[in-house]
mmCIF file of C-alpha atoms in Angstrom:
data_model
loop_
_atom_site.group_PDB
_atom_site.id
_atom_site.type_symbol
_atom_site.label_atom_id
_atom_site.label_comp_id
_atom_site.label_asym_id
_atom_site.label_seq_id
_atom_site.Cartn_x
_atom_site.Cartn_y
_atom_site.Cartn_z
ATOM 1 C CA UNK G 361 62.105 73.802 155.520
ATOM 2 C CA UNK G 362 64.453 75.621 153.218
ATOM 3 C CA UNK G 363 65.456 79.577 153.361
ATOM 4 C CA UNK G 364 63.898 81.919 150.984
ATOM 5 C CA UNK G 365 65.443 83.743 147.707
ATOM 6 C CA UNK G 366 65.616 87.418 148.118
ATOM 7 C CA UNK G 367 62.541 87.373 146.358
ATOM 8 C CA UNK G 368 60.337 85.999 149.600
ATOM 9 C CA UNK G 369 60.018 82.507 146.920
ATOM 10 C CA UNK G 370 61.350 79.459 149.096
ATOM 11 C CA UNK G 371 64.592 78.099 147.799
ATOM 12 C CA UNK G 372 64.986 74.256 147.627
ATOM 13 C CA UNK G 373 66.631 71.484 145.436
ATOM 14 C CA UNK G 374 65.733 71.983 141.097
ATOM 15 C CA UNK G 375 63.112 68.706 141.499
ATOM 16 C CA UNK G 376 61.460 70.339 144.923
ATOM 17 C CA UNK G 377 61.290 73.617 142.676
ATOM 18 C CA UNK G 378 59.680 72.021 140.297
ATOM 19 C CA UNK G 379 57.531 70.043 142.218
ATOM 20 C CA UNK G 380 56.442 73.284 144.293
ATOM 21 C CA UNK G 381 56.005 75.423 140.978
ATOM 22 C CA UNK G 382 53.847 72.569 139.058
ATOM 23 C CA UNK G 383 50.436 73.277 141.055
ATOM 24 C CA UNK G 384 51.239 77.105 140.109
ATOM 25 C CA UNK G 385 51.599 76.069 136.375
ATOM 26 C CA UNK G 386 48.639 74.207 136.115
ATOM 27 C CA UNK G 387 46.447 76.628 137.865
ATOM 28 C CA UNK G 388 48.015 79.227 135.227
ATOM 29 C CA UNK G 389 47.645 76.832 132.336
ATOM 30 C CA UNK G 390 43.790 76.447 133.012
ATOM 31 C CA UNK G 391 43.355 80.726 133.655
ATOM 32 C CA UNK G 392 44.743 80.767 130.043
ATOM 33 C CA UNK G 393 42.610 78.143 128.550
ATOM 34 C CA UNK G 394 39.529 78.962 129.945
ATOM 35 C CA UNK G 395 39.679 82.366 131.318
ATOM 36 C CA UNK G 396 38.499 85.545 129.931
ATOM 37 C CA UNK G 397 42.412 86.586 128.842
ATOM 38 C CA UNK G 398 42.000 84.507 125.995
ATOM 39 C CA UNK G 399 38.439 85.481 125.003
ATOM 40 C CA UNK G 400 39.321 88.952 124.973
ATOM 41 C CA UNK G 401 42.224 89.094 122.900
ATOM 42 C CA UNK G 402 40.106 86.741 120.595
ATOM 43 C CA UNK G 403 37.476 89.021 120.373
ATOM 44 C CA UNK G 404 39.643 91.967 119.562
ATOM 45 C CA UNK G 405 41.046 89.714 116.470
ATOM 46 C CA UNK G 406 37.534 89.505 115.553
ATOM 47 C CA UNK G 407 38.157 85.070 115.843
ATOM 48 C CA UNK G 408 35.365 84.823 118.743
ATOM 49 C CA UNK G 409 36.001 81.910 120.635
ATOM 50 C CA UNK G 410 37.320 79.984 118.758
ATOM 51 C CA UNK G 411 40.883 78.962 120.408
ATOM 52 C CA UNK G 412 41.248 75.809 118.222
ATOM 53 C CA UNK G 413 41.650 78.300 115.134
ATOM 54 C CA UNK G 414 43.350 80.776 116.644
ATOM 55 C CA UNK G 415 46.164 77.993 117.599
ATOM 56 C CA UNK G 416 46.483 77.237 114.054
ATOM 57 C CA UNK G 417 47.228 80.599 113.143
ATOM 58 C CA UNK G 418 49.563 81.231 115.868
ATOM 59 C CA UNK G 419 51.361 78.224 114.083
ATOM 60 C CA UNK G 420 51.001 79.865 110.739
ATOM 61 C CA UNK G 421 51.749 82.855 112.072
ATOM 62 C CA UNK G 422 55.021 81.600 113.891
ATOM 63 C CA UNK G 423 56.212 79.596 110.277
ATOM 64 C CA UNK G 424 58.527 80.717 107.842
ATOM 65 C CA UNK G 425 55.894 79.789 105.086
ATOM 66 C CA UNK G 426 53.153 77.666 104.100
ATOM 67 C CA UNK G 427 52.940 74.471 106.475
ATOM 68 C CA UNK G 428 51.423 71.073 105.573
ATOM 69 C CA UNK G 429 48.385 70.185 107.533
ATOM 70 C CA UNK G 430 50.562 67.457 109.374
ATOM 71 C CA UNK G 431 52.835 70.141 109.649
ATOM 72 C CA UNK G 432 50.228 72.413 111.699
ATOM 73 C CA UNK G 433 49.070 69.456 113.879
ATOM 74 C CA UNK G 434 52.916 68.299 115.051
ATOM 75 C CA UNK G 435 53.438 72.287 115.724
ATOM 76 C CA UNK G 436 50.057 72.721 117.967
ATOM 77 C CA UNK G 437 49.804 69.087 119.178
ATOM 78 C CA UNK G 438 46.983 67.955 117.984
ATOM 79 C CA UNK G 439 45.493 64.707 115.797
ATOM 80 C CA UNK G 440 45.566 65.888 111.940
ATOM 81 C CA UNK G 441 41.747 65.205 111.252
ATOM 82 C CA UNK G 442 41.398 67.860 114.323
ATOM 83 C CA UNK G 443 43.609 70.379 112.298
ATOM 84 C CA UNK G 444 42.038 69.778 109.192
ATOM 85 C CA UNK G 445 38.502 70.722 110.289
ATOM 86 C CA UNK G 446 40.044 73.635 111.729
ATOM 87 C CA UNK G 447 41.438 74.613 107.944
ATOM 88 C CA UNK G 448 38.742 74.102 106.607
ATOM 89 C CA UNK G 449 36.749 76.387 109.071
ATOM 90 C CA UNK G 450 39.277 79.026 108.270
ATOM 91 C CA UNK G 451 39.437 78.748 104.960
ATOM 92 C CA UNK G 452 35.748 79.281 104.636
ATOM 93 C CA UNK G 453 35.896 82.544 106.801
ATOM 94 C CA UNK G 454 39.251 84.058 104.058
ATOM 95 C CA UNK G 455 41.750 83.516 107.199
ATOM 96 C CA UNK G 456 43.899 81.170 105.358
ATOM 97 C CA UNK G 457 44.287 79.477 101.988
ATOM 98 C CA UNK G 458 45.034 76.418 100.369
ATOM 99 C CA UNK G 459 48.195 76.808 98.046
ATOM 100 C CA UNK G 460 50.577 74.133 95.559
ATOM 101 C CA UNK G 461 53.351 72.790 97.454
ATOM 102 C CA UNK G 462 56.050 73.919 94.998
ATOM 103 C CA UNK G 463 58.047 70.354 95.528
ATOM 104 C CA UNK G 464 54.957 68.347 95.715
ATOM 105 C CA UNK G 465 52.159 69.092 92.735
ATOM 106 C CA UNK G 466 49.516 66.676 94.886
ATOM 107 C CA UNK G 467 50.182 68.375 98.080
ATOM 108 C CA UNK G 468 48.758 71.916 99.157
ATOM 109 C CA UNK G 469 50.422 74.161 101.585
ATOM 110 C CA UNK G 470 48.095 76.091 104.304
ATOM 111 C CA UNK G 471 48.863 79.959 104.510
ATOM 112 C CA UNK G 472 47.039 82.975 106.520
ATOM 113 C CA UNK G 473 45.349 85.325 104.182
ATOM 114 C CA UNK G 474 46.069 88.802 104.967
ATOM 115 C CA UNK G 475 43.007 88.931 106.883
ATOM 116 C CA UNK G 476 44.077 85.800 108.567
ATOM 117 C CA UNK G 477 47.745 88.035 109.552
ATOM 118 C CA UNK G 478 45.954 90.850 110.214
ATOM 119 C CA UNK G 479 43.753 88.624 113.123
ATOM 120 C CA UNK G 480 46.696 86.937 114.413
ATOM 121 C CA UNK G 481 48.455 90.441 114.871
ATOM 122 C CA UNK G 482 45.557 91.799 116.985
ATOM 123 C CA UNK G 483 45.396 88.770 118.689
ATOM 124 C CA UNK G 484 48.998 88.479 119.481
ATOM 125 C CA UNK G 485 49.157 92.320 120.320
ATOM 126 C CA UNK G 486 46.281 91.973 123.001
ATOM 127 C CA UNK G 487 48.143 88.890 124.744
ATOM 128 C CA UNK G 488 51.045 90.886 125.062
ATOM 129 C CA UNK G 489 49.792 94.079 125.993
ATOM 130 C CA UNK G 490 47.901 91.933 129.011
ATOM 131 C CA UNK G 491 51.125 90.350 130.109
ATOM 132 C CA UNK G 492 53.196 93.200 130.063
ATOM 133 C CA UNK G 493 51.012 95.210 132.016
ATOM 134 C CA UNK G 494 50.347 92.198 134.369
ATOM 135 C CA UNK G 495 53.718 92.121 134.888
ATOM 136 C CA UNK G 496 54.882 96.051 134.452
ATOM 137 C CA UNK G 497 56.075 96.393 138.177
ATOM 138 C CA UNK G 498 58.843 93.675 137.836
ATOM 139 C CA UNK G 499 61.964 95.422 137.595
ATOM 140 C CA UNK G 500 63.119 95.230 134.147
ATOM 141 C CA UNK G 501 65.467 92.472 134.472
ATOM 142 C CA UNK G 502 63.308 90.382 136.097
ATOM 143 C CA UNK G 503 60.849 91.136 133.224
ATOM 144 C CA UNK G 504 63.746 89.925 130.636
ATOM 145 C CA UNK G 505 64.983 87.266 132.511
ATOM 146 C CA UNK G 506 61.393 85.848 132.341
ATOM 147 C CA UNK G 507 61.469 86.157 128.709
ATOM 148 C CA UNK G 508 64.921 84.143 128.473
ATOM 149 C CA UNK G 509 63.546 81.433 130.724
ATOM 150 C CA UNK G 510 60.509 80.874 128.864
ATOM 151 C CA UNK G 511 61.760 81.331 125.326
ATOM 152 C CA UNK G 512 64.205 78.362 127.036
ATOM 153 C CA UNK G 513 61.067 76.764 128.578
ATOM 154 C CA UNK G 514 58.773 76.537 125.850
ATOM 155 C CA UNK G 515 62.410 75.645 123.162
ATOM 156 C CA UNK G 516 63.383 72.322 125.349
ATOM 157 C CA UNK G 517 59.661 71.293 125.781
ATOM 158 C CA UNK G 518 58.868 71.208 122.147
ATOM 159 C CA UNK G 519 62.200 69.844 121.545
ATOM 160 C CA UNK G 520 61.762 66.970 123.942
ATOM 161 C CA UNK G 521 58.034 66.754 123.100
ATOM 162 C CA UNK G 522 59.442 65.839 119.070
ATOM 163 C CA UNK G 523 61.740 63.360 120.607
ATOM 164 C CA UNK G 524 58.974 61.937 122.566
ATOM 165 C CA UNK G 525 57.299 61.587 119.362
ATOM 166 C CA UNK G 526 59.798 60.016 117.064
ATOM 167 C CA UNK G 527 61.255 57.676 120.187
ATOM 168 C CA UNK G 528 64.348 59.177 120.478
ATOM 169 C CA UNK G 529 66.171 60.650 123.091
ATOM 170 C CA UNK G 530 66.455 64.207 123.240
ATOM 171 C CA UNK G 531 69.729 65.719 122.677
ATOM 172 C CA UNK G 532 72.070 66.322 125.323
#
């Protein structure tokens, strides 16, 4: 049995840490998916529940431009068919738009509408506003140490997830 961390959390080795946080994680994971956080905030950016679409423009939203289809499916990690149904379904509701790939005449570039912004703002806004009221009684630097870790989280997993990809070690 190991002590406990000031904060009543058992301390223990980094792979027991891990291995005691992952049933947390997944049980958090699936609230998000499926739970009604999600479906509210996607209400209030008028996109339903339609998570799929709402991942792509996250990605859009997240860009520094216009993204490739293939682009989109590497950022949300998902099959490219997948992404372009999702596109498509966008497109037809004036969320995002088809545009010339300035390098590449045959090639279009995908890019949220206004509307499509406007969505992911509200959407984005209602997400936070939950988790910063879920977690408003942390002492503040708790709450911004949580927001270094995961910004350092979610960095080294899509970094190693793109190695994983291309077969190559990630860096050191």
């Amino acid at each position: 049995m190991h002590a406990n961390a000031p904060d009543g959390y058992p301390t223990a080795p980094p792979g027991e840490q891990a291995l005691a946080a992952l049933p947390r994680i997944a049980h958090l994971g699936n609230a998000l998916a499926k739970g009604r956080v999600v479906e509210q905030a996607a209400e209030t950016a008028g996109l339903s529940k339609d998570r799929p679409a709402i991942t792509v423009l996250l990605a859009l939203g997240g860009s520094d431009g216009p993204l490739r289809v293939g682009e989109i499916a590497d950022r949300v990690q998902l099959a490219g068919p997948h992404v372009t149904r999702q596109v498509q379904a966008l497109e037809r509701r004036g969320l995002v738009r088809r545009i010339e790939d300035p390098h590449d005449k045959r090639a279009r570039l995908i890019e949220a509408t206004a509307h499509g912004r406007e969505a992911t703002d509200r959407y984005t806004a209602s997400m936070i506003g939950w988790f910063t009221e879920t977690i408003s009684h942390w002492p503040e630097q708790d709450r911004a140490e949580l927001g270094r870790l995961l910004t350092r989280l979610a960095d080294d997993v899509l970094t190693r997830l793109r190695h994983t990809d291309d077969d190559q070690p990630p860096p050191a």
